[in-house]
Structure formats: C-alpha cells, structure tokens
PDB file of C-alpha atoms in Angstrom:
ATOM      1  CA  UNK A   1      93.336  82.165 100.288  1.00  0.00           C
ATOM      2  CA  UNK A   2      91.203  85.280 100.016  1.00  0.00           C
ATOM      3  CA  UNK A   3      93.083  88.396 101.036  1.00  0.00           C
ATOM      4  CA  UNK A   4      89.780  90.012 102.026  1.00  0.00           C
ATOM      5  CA  UNK A   5      89.699  87.922 105.187  1.00  0.00           C
ATOM      6  CA  UNK A   6      91.079  89.419 108.347  1.00  0.00           C
ATOM      7  CA  UNK A   7      94.151  87.859 109.917  1.00  0.00           C
ATOM      8  CA  UNK A   8      92.119  86.319 112.736  1.00  0.00           C
ATOM      9  CA  UNK A   9      89.526  84.854 110.345  1.00  0.00           C
ATOM     10  CA  UNK A  10      92.302  83.179 108.375  1.00  0.00           C
ATOM     11  CA  UNK A  11      94.152  81.980 111.457  1.00  0.00           C
ATOM     12  CA  UNK A  12      97.125  84.193 110.585  1.00  0.00           C
ATOM     13  CA  UNK A  13      99.273  85.799 113.241  1.00  0.00           C
ATOM     14  CA  UNK A  14     102.142  86.893 111.048  1.00  0.00           C
ATOM     15  CA  UNK A  15     103.055  87.204 107.401  1.00  0.00           C
ATOM     16  CA  UNK A  16     106.319  87.201 105.469  1.00  0.00           C
ATOM     17  CA  UNK A  17     106.215  88.777 102.021  1.00  0.00           C
ATOM     18  CA  UNK A  18     108.666  88.345  99.166  1.00  0.00           C
ATOM     19  CA  UNK A  19     108.888  91.338  96.827  1.00  0.00           C
ATOM     20  CA  UNK A  20     111.175  92.373  94.021  1.00  0.00           C
ATOM     21  CA  UNK A  21     111.686  93.180  90.379  1.00  0.00           C
ATOM     22  CA  UNK A  22     110.236  90.711  87.873  1.00  0.00           C
ATOM     23  CA  UNK A  23     112.338  87.638  87.180  1.00  0.00           C
ATOM     24  CA  UNK A  24     114.816  88.020  90.054  1.00  0.00           C
ATOM     25  CA  UNK A  25     113.886  84.578  91.352  1.00  0.00           C
ATOM     26  CA  UNK A  26     111.317  85.378  94.065  1.00  0.00           C
ATOM     27  CA  UNK A  27     109.056  82.429  93.372  1.00  0.00           C
ATOM     28  CA  UNK A  28     111.941  79.990  93.010  1.00  0.00           C
ATOM     29  CA  UNK A  29     113.455  81.283  96.236  1.00  0.00           C
ATOM     30  CA  UNK A  30     110.171  80.933  98.111  1.00  0.00           C
ATOM     31  CA  UNK A  31     109.735  77.389  96.846  1.00  0.00           C
ATOM     32  CA  UNK A  32     113.316  76.531  97.857  1.00  0.00           C
ATOM     33  CA  UNK A  33     112.850  78.012 101.334  1.00  0.00           C
ATOM     34  CA  UNK A  34     109.439  76.679 102.238  1.00  0.00           C
ATOM     35  CA  UNK A  35     108.561  74.072  99.636  1.00  0.00           C
ATOM     36  CA  UNK A  36     105.500  76.217  98.994  1.00  0.00           C
ATOM     37  CA  UNK A  37     103.401  75.515  95.937  1.00  0.00           C
ATOM     38  CA  UNK A  38     103.765  78.750  94.012  1.00  0.00           C
ATOM     39  CA  UNK A  39     103.816  79.505  90.320  1.00  0.00           C
ATOM     40  CA  UNK A  40     107.329  79.586  88.931  1.00  0.00           C
ATOM     41  CA  UNK A  41     108.262  80.666  85.420  1.00  0.00           C
ATOM     42  CA  UNK A  42     111.120  82.106  83.401  1.00  0.00           C
ATOM     43  CA  UNK A  43     108.981  84.741  81.672  1.00  0.00           C
ATOM     44  CA  UNK A  44     108.986  88.023  83.636  1.00  0.00           C
ATOM     45  CA  UNK A  45     105.618  88.858  85.104  1.00  0.00           C
ATOM     46  CA  UNK A  46     104.248  85.328  85.578  1.00  0.00           C
ATOM     47  CA  UNK A  47     102.896  86.355  88.990  1.00  0.00           C
ATOM     48  CA  UNK A  48     100.321  89.142  88.531  1.00  0.00           C
ATOM     49  CA  UNK A  49      98.717  88.969  91.974  1.00  0.00           C
ATOM     50  CA  UNK A  50      99.888  87.888  95.440  1.00  0.00           C
ATOM     51  CA  UNK A  51     100.374  84.131  95.728  1.00  0.00           C
ATOM     52  CA  UNK A  52      99.910  82.680  99.202  1.00  0.00           C
ATOM     53  CA  UNK A  53     100.931  79.614 101.156  1.00  0.00           C
ATOM     54  CA  UNK A  54     100.075  79.100 104.815  1.00  0.00           C
ATOM     55  CA  UNK A  55     101.948  76.982 107.345  1.00  0.00           C
ATOM     56  CA  UNK A  56     100.647  76.993 110.901  1.00  0.00           C
ATOM     57  CA  UNK A  57      99.662  80.625 111.573  1.00  0.00           C
ATOM     58  CA  UNK A  58     102.321  81.977 109.187  1.00  0.00           C
ATOM     59  CA  UNK A  59     101.273  83.360 105.792  1.00  0.00           C
ATOM     60  CA  UNK A  60     103.972  83.345 103.110  1.00  0.00           C
ATOM     61  CA  UNK A  61     103.253  85.708 100.233  1.00  0.00           C
ATOM     62  CA  UNK A  62     104.928  86.021  96.852  1.00  0.00           C
ATOM     63  CA  UNK A  63     104.171  89.545  95.634  1.00  0.00           C
ATOM     64  CA  UNK A  64     103.827  90.363  91.914  1.00  0.00           C
ATOM     65  CA  UNK A  65     107.118  91.348  90.340  1.00  0.00           C
ATOM     66  CA  UNK A  66     107.416  95.052  89.643  1.00  0.00           C
ATOM     67  CA  UNK A  67     109.131  96.690  86.696  1.00  0.00           C
ATOM     68  CA  UNK A  68     109.208  95.125  83.235  1.00  0.00           C
ATOM     69  CA  UNK A  69     106.703  92.338  82.552  1.00  0.00           C
ATOM     70  CA  UNK A  70     106.758  90.534  79.239  1.00  0.00           C
ATOM     71  CA  UNK A  71     103.511  90.898  77.327  1.00  0.00           C
ATOM     72  CA  UNK A  72     101.971  93.208  79.930  1.00  0.00           C
ATOM     73  CA  UNK A  73     101.051  96.767  78.950  1.00  0.00           C
ATOM     74  CA  UNK A  74     102.737  99.585  80.842  1.00  0.00           C
ATOM     75  CA  UNK A  75      99.437 100.790  82.301  1.00  0.00           C
ATOM     76  CA  UNK A  76      98.752  97.353  83.756  1.00  0.00           C
ATOM     77  CA  UNK A  77     102.289  97.252  85.161  1.00  0.00           C
ATOM     78  CA  UNK A  78     101.503 100.487  87.020  1.00  0.00           C
ATOM     79  CA  UNK A  79      98.242  98.996  88.305  1.00  0.00           C
ATOM     80  CA  UNK A  80     100.078  95.910  89.573  1.00  0.00           C
ATOM     81  CA  UNK A  81     102.601  98.127  91.354  1.00  0.00           C
ATOM     82  CA  UNK A  82      99.835 100.230  92.930  1.00  0.00           C
ATOM     83  CA  UNK A  83      97.973  97.106  94.075  1.00  0.00           C
ATOM     84  CA  UNK A  84     101.191  95.767  95.588  1.00  0.00           C
ATOM     85  CA  UNK A  85     101.673  98.961  97.589  1.00  0.00           C
ATOM     86  CA  UNK A  86      98.032  98.938  98.726  1.00  0.00           C
ATOM     87  CA  UNK A  87      98.253  95.292  99.752  1.00  0.00           C
ATOM     88  CA  UNK A  88     101.285  95.984 101.899  1.00  0.00           C
ATOM     89  CA  UNK A  89      99.675  99.056 103.458  1.00  0.00           C
ATOM     90  CA  UNK A  90      96.406  97.214 104.151  1.00  0.00           C
ATOM     91  CA  UNK A  91      98.147  94.225 105.750  1.00  0.00           C
ATOM     92  CA  UNK A  92     101.050  95.984 107.463  1.00  0.00           C
ATOM     93  CA  UNK A  93      99.566  95.110 110.848  1.00  0.00           C
ATOM     94  CA  UNK A  94     100.612  91.467 110.549  1.00  0.00           C
ATOM     95  CA  UNK A  95     103.336  91.629 107.877  1.00  0.00           C
ATOM     96  CA  UNK A  96     106.294  91.224 110.210  1.00  0.00           C
ATOM     97  CA  UNK A  97     109.052  90.561 107.671  1.00  0.00           C
ATOM     98  CA  UNK A  98     109.620  91.577 104.060  1.00  0.00           C
ATOM     99  CA  UNK A  99     112.251  89.941 101.885  1.00  0.00           C
ATOM    100  CA  UNK A 100     113.182  92.241  99.005  1.00  0.00           C
ATOM    101  CA  UNK A 101     114.840  90.058  96.373  1.00  0.00           C
ATOM    102  CA  UNK A 102     117.294  91.736  94.013  1.00  0.00           C
ATOM    103  CA  UNK A 103     119.555  90.550  91.210  1.00  0.00           C
ATOM    104  CA  UNK A 104     122.819  91.124  93.088  1.00  0.00           C
ATOM    105  CA  UNK A 105     125.225  91.318  90.126  1.00  0.00           C
ATOM    106  CA  UNK A 106     122.924  93.558  88.065  1.00  0.00           C
ATOM    107  CA  UNK A 107     121.609  95.755  90.895  1.00  0.00           C
ATOM    108  CA  UNK A 108     124.168  98.631  90.828  1.00  0.00           C
ATOM    109  CA  UNK A 109     123.837  98.990  87.045  1.00  0.00           C
ATOM    110  CA  UNK A 110     120.032  98.903  87.190  1.00  0.00           C
ATOM    111  CA  UNK A 111     119.931 101.572  89.906  1.00  0.00           C
ATOM    112  CA  UNK A 112     122.417 103.775  88.028  1.00  0.00           C
ATOM    113  CA  UNK A 113     120.339 103.478  84.848  1.00  0.00           C
ATOM    114  CA  UNK A 114     117.272 104.794  86.701  1.00  0.00           C
ATOM    115  CA  UNK A 115     119.324 107.538  88.323  1.00  0.00           C
ATOM    116  CA  UNK A 116     120.586 108.650  84.923  1.00  0.00           C
ATOM    117  CA  UNK A 117     116.957 109.298  83.934  1.00  0.00           C
ATOM    118  CA  UNK A 118     116.398 111.306  87.122  1.00  0.00           C
ATOM    119  CA  UNK A 119     113.987 108.633  88.357  1.00  0.00           C
ATOM    120  CA  UNK A 120     113.921 106.894  91.719  1.00  0.00           C
ATOM    121  CA  UNK A 121     114.963 103.271  91.129  1.00  0.00           C
ATOM    122  CA  UNK A 122     111.913 101.130  91.866  1.00  0.00           C
ATOM    123  CA  UNK A 123     113.917  98.635  93.954  1.00  0.00           C
ATOM    124  CA  UNK A 124     115.227 101.437  96.166  1.00  0.00           C
ATOM    125  CA  UNK A 125     111.766 103.005  96.350  1.00  0.00           C
ATOM    126  CA  UNK A 126     110.314  99.703  97.592  1.00  0.00           C
ATOM    127  CA  UNK A 127     113.130  99.272 100.143  1.00  0.00           C
ATOM    128  CA  UNK A 128     112.515 102.753 101.537  1.00  0.00           C
ATOM    129  CA  UNK A 129     108.726 102.270 101.509  1.00  0.00           C
ATOM    130  CA  UNK A 130     108.864  99.008 103.452  1.00  0.00           C
ATOM    131  CA  UNK A 131     111.133 100.496 106.097  1.00  0.00           C
ATOM    132  CA  UNK A 132     109.122 103.715 106.357  1.00  0.00           C
ATOM    133  CA  UNK A 133     105.942 101.812 107.253  1.00  0.00           C
ATOM    134  CA  UNK A 134     107.828  99.833 109.859  1.00  0.00           C
ATOM    135  CA  UNK A 135     108.235  96.423 108.218  1.00  0.00           C
ATOM    136  CA  UNK A 136     111.475  94.634 109.090  1.00  0.00           C
ATOM    137  CA  UNK A 137     113.142  94.278 105.689  1.00  0.00           C
ATOM    138  CA  UNK A 138     115.814  91.861 104.498  1.00  0.00           C
ATOM    139  CA  UNK A 139     117.482  92.375 101.112  1.00  0.00           C
ATOM    140  CA  UNK A 140     118.221  89.018  99.489  1.00  0.00           C
ATOM    141  CA  UNK A 141     120.976  89.647  96.923  1.00  0.00           C
ATOM    142  CA  UNK A 142     120.280  86.718  94.605  1.00  0.00           C
ATOM    143  CA  UNK A 143     122.385  85.201  91.789  1.00  0.00           C
ATOM    144  CA  UNK A 144     125.628  85.684  93.695  1.00  0.00           C
ATOM    145  CA  UNK A 145     126.880  82.427  92.132  1.00  0.00           C
ATOM    146  CA  UNK A 146     127.607  84.557  89.053  1.00  0.00           C
ATOM    147  CA  UNK A 147     130.116  86.661  91.000  1.00  0.00           C
ATOM    148  CA  UNK A 148     133.752  85.664  91.524  1.00  0.00           C
ATOM    149  CA  UNK A 149     134.691  85.248  95.173  1.00  0.00           C
ATOM    150  CA  UNK A 150     137.174  88.139  95.157  1.00  0.00           C
ATOM    151  CA  UNK A 151     134.552  90.422  93.570  1.00  0.00           C
ATOM    152  CA  UNK A 152     131.769  89.619  96.014  1.00  0.00           C
ATOM    153  CA  UNK A 153     132.593  92.134  98.775  1.00  0.00           C
ATOM    154  CA  UNK A 154     133.161  95.073  96.365  1.00  0.00           C
ATOM    155  CA  UNK A 155     129.852  94.297  94.650  1.00  0.00           C
ATOM    156  CA  UNK A 156     127.957  94.067  97.930  1.00  0.00           C
ATOM    157  CA  UNK A 157     129.508  97.381  98.981  1.00  0.00           C
ATOM    158  CA  UNK A 158     128.016  98.900  95.823  1.00  0.00           C
ATOM    159  CA  UNK A 159     124.647  97.309  96.635  1.00  0.00           C
ATOM    160  CA  UNK A 160     124.754  98.861 100.113  1.00  0.00           C
ATOM    161  CA  UNK A 161     125.597 102.283  98.670  1.00  0.00           C
ATOM    162  CA  UNK A 162     122.673 102.126  96.210  1.00  0.00           C
ATOM    163  CA  UNK A 163     120.353 101.298  99.112  1.00  0.00           C
ATOM    164  CA  UNK A 164     121.592 104.327 101.044  1.00  0.00           C
ATOM    165  CA  UNK A 165     123.563 102.216 103.521  1.00  0.00           C
ATOM    166  CA  UNK A 166     127.083 103.317 104.406  1.00  0.00           C
ATOM    167  CA  UNK A 167     129.632 100.655 103.371  1.00  0.00           C
ATOM    168  CA  UNK A 168     131.225  98.287 104.130  1.00  0.00           C
ATOM    169  CA  UNK A 169     128.279  95.992 103.558  1.00  0.00           C
ATOM    170  CA  UNK A 170     129.373  93.795 106.465  1.00  0.00           C
ATOM    171  CA  UNK A 171     127.949  96.473 108.762  1.00  0.00           C
ATOM    172  CA  UNK A 172     124.545  95.533 107.358  1.00  0.00           C
ATOM    173  CA  UNK A 173     124.677  91.735 107.556  1.00  0.00           C
ATOM    174  CA  UNK A 174     121.403  91.891 109.500  1.00  0.00           C
ATOM    175  CA  UNK A 175     119.811  93.404 106.376  1.00  0.00           C
ATOM    176  CA  UNK A 176     121.768  92.204 103.315  1.00  0.00           C
ATOM    177  CA  UNK A 177     121.857  88.447 102.617  1.00  0.00           C
ATOM    178  CA  UNK A 178     123.932  87.276  99.634  1.00  0.00           C
ATOM    179  CA  UNK A 179     122.324  84.124  98.239  1.00  0.00           C
ATOM    180  CA  UNK A 180     122.009  81.868  95.214  1.00  0.00           C
ATOM    181  CA  UNK A 181     118.554  80.329  94.912  1.00  0.00           C
ATOM    182  CA  UNK A 182     119.670  78.410  91.820  1.00  0.00           C
ATOM    183  CA  UNK A 183     122.497  76.727  93.738  1.00  0.00           C
ATOM    184  CA  UNK A 184     120.423  76.297  96.902  1.00  0.00           C
ATOM    185  CA  UNK A 185     122.824  78.544  98.832  1.00  0.00           C
ATOM    186  CA  UNK A 186     120.379  80.237 101.190  1.00  0.00           C
ATOM    187  CA  UNK A 187     122.258  79.926 104.477  1.00  0.00           C
ATOM    188  CA  UNK A 188     122.533  83.666 105.154  1.00  0.00           C
ATOM    189  CA  UNK A 189     118.860  84.340 104.414  1.00  0.00           C
ATOM    190  CA  UNK A 190     117.678  81.377 106.475  1.00  0.00           C
ATOM    191  CA  UNK A 191     119.804  82.618 109.366  1.00  0.00           C
ATOM    192  CA  UNK A 192     118.313  86.112 109.221  1.00  0.00           C
ATOM    193  CA  UNK A 193     114.754  84.776 109.009  1.00  0.00           C
ATOM    194  CA  UNK A 194     115.345  82.528 112.013  1.00  0.00           C
ATOM    195  CA  UNK A 195     116.899  85.417 113.941  1.00  0.00           C
ATOM    196  CA  UNK A 196     113.734  87.451 113.353  1.00  0.00           C
ATOM    197  CA  UNK A 197     111.456  84.591 114.325  1.00  0.00           C
ATOM    198  CA  UNK A 198     113.527  83.950 117.460  1.00  0.00           C
ATOM    199  CA  UNK A 199     113.127  87.603 118.460  1.00  0.00           C
ATOM    200  CA  UNK A 200     109.360  87.124 118.078  1.00  0.00           C
ATOM    201  CA  UNK A 201     109.593  84.014 120.285  1.00  0.00           C
ATOM    202  CA  UNK A 202     108.475  81.910 117.332  1.00  0.00           C
ATOM    203  CA  UNK A 203     111.174  79.240 117.257  1.00  0.00           C
ATOM    204  CA  UNK A 204     108.334  76.801 116.558  1.00  0.00           C
ATOM    205  CA  UNK A 205     108.325  78.052 112.956  1.00  0.00           C
ATOM    206  CA  UNK A 206     111.977  77.115 112.356  1.00  0.00           C
ATOM    207  CA  UNK A 207     110.908  73.704 111.081  1.00  0.00           C
ATOM    208  CA  UNK A 208     109.147  75.304 108.112  1.00  0.00           C
ATOM    209  CA  UNK A 209     112.288  77.105 106.864  1.00  0.00           C
TER     210      UNK A 209
END
C-alpha cells in the first residue's frame, strides 16, 4: 500500500501502529494478533520502512524498529527514526491507537543506561511523543515469559516508573499490557485493543483480532 494515498483514497478510516526498539518482537506480535503477512526476522533492523496490512477499513502498520540495527550505519538509523516520526505526524489524523512494544525484562536497565549518559531513552521519548500528539498509546511489555511470577509486579512497577507513571503499575492497566508473543499470551493486549475499538463503536473489527 502506498502511504502517499489519503485515508479516503485507500478506504482507511482508522490505523493502528506498532512501534518499538529493534528486535523487541513487533513483527511477530503483529503476525500473532492479526495473522498479517509482515516480514519477521531475528536480525535487528529487518524492517526499514512501515509495513502495512489492511483488513476492512483498518490499516495495521508495523513501524521500523528504532535504536540499534545490525549492519545499518548510524546516520541511516537516524534517518529511519526521523521518517518514523514524520510518518506518525503526517498520519495522526487517522492513527487512533499506537502499540509501543518494549522488552519488559530489559526495559528498566535500558532506560537507566540512557539516563546514565544524560540522554532521553528513545523508548520513553517515543511514548511521550505519541501521547503529546494525542494518539491513544498502549505499552505492550513483551517477553514476560522470562520473568518469574513473583517478580512480575515489581518489574512492571519499575517499567511504570521509567515511563513517568506513578506506581503501582496496576493503576495503569489501561496502558500497560504484560504479554509474551513467543508463548502466544496476548490476552491483556487483545483486551485493551478491543476496549478501544468498542469505545469507537467498532465492535465489527473484533473478529480480526
């Protein structure tokens, strides 16, 4: 699908985008959720431009992974990030939901590493950006199968803190969805997506999730 088309020309009334750091499982998650035919690979940076799938009048978009990309020069990584931001800004009129996918177990350490260099963590920057331009954002904390059950809540509290959300994380269950794409455990994310669609009076799209 050509992104140069307007929403009406493409028959699109709403769009859900999936964004996140490279190799956090965005493409695999999207495929698991929608059965969409998207490129999936283990090497970070496989997706260098938005990948689209359309069902009914819903556009599902896998955004390029930001951050480290294997075999991709730093300058090009910056270009990809800039294009991602511009895409979101240009299409914000019909992007109704953004799913920001993070590596749940690694997220606090990654954010702290950026903080230690006096840099804004790119995941947090994207979260703030999406919310500032008015896009309803869900944080999918992926790879939670790697976390012991008794360590899950403390970890998710740390995730909430790094996102600037006052813990406990349970206060933000409408935003934070612990999942495991690898194990097919997507119940919380599916529930939040359906809640949003229900609020839009689009229960007809439930069958695609």
